[in-house]
Amino acid sequence: VAALGGEATTVTDTPGLQDPFDVSVSVLASRTYPAFRQAAIVTELLPPRLLGDYHLTGSTSAAWGRGQPSTSVVWGTSFTQTVTAPATDIDGQPRPSGSRWDAGSDQVKP
């Protein structure tokens, strides 16, 4: 049984992204609605670049060099599937960079 987390896990409050966009959602508790109406969450569809730039900042990013070329996913006791990382990042640039795999959708060029 593989443990989640461990040595391959990085926990940080500074992810090292170019320009992240903070998102927050507030939903009022049901006691504020005497008629117990359903809560509605309203969103707006915006172009991806308007919501921030999620490219890595370089070697200072927590995701730099933290990726793997593949991983095994196990369901129950009898099914295992190997999932390989994509050969290109979100910009169509090849990965890995040399022998380094960055975690996430962006691969920082050497």
Tab-separated table of C-alpha atoms in Angstrom:
chain	number	residue	atom	x	y	z
A	1	VAL	CA	0.000	0.000	0.000
A	2	ALA	CA	1.507	3.303	-1.061
A	3	ALA	CA	1.254	6.173	1.409
A	4	LEU	CA	0.056	9.560	0.229
A	5	GLY	CA	2.450	12.421	0.814
A	6	GLY	CA	5.775	11.542	2.313
A	7	GLU	CA	9.077	12.721	0.905
A	8	ALA	CA	7.582	13.658	-2.490
A	9	THR	CA	5.157	16.163	-0.946
A	10	THR	CA	5.908	19.880	-0.753
A	11	VAL	CA	3.683	22.049	1.434
A	12	THR	CA	4.159	25.803	1.035
A	13	ASP	CA	2.272	29.073	1.095
A	14	THR	CA	4.499	30.481	-1.674
A	15	PRO	CA	3.940	28.291	-4.752
A	16	GLY	CA	6.231	30.296	-7.047
A	17	LEU	CA	3.744	31.229	-9.758
A	18	GLN	CA	4.099	34.289	-12.001
A	19	ASP	CA	0.810	36.020	-11.113
A	20	PRO	CA	-1.733	33.807	-9.309
A	21	PHE	CA	-5.297	34.978	-8.856
A	22	ASP	CA	-6.829	34.546	-5.403
A	23	VAL	CA	-10.334	33.142	-5.423
A	24	SER	CA	-12.751	33.148	-2.529
A	25	VAL	CA	-16.346	31.995	-2.269
A	26	SER	CA	-18.754	32.883	0.509
A	27	VAL	CA	-21.974	30.986	1.071
A	28	LEU	CA	-24.296	32.114	3.843
A	29	ALA	CA	-25.343	29.510	6.376
A	30	SER	CA	-28.892	28.175	5.978
A	31	ARG	CA	-30.027	29.797	9.237
A	32	THR	CA	-29.811	33.194	7.518
A	33	TYR	CA	-32.483	32.036	5.060
A	34	PRO	CA	-35.693	31.530	7.060
A	35	ALA	CA	-37.440	29.831	4.132
A	36	PHE	CA	-34.460	27.445	3.691
A	37	ARG	CA	-33.921	28.489	0.101
A	38	GLN	CA	-31.084	26.896	-1.760
A	39	ALA	CA	-27.890	28.905	-1.951
A	40	ALA	CA	-26.771	30.087	-5.377
A	41	ILE	CA	-23.166	30.535	-6.403
A	42	VAL	CA	-22.756	32.910	-9.331
A	43	THR	CA	-19.608	32.820	-11.446
A	44	GLU	CA	-18.419	34.706	-14.484
A	45	LEU	CA	-16.615	33.094	-17.384
A	46	LEU	CA	-13.441	35.086	-17.999
A	47	PRO	CA	-10.501	34.551	-20.365
A	48	PRO	CA	-7.815	32.430	-18.643
A	49	ARG	CA	-5.130	35.160	-18.810
A	50	LEU	CA	-7.421	37.585	-16.964
A	51	LEU	CA	-7.483	35.233	-13.974
A	52	GLY	CA	-3.715	35.145	-13.487
A	53	ASP	CA	-0.511	33.703	-14.887
A	54	TYR	CA	0.216	30.239	-13.506
A	55	HIS	CA	3.614	29.772	-15.168
A	56	LEU	CA	6.370	28.864	-12.728
A	57	THR	CA	8.771	31.598	-11.631
A	58	GLY	CA	11.790	29.401	-12.249
A	59	SER	CA	13.996	27.481	-9.825
A	60	THR	CA	12.442	29.373	-6.875
A	61	SER	CA	9.064	27.700	-7.511
A	62	ALA	CA	8.070	24.849	-5.214
A	63	ALA	CA	7.088	22.829	-8.325
A	64	TRP	CA	10.548	23.160	-9.935
A	65	GLY	CA	12.070	19.707	-10.291
A	66	ARG	CA	9.279	18.049	-8.273
A	67	GLY	CA	7.589	16.195	-11.143
A	68	GLN	CA	7.975	12.555	-12.137
A	69	PRO	CA	7.992	10.962	-15.593
A	70	SER	CA	5.316	8.495	-14.467
A	71	THR	CA	3.384	7.227	-11.459
A	72	SER	CA	1.375	4.125	-10.624
A	73	VAL	CA	-2.269	4.442	-9.645
A	74	VAL	CA	-3.666	1.557	-7.603
A	75	TRP	CA	-7.381	0.752	-7.210
A	76	GLY	CA	-8.173	-1.830	-4.572
A	77	THR	CA	-5.839	-4.793	-4.486
A	78	SER	CA	-5.935	-6.003	-8.069
A	79	PHE	CA	-5.763	-3.082	-10.496
A	80	THR	CA	-2.697	-0.942	-11.158
A	81	GLN	CA	-2.316	1.570	-13.978
A	82	THR	CA	0.854	3.457	-14.884
A	83	VAL	CA	0.181	7.071	-15.856
A	84	THR	CA	2.919	8.880	-17.764
A	85	ALA	CA	3.502	12.622	-17.726
A	86	PRO	CA	2.697	14.459	-20.950
A	87	ALA	CA	5.557	14.997	-23.397
A	88	THR	CA	4.736	18.714	-23.669
A	89	ASP	CA	3.610	21.361	-21.184
A	90	ILE	CA	0.607	23.703	-21.431
A	91	ASP	CA	2.517	25.919	-23.896
A	92	GLY	CA	3.497	22.990	-26.126
A	93	GLN	CA	7.107	23.092	-24.930
A	94	PRO	CA	8.841	19.713	-24.521
A	95	ARG	CA	9.385	18.112	-21.161
A	96	PRO	CA	11.510	17.171	-19.410
A	97	SER	CA	14.105	19.942	-19.467
A	98	GLY	CA	17.250	17.864	-19.536
A	99	SER	CA	16.526	15.285	-16.848
A	100	ARG	CA	14.336	17.605	-14.733
A	101	TRP	CA	10.538	17.195	-14.628
A	102	ASP	CA	8.631	20.128	-13.149
A	103	ALA	CA	5.312	19.453	-11.395
A	104	GLY	CA	2.143	20.993	-12.768
A	105	SER	CA	1.247	22.136	-16.256
A	106	ASP	CA	4.307	24.338	-16.906
A	107	GLN	CA	7.861	23.170	-17.587
A	108	VAL	CA	10.502	25.857	-16.972
A	109	LYS	CA	13.092	25.977	-19.742
A	110	PRO	CA	16.741	25.513	-18.687
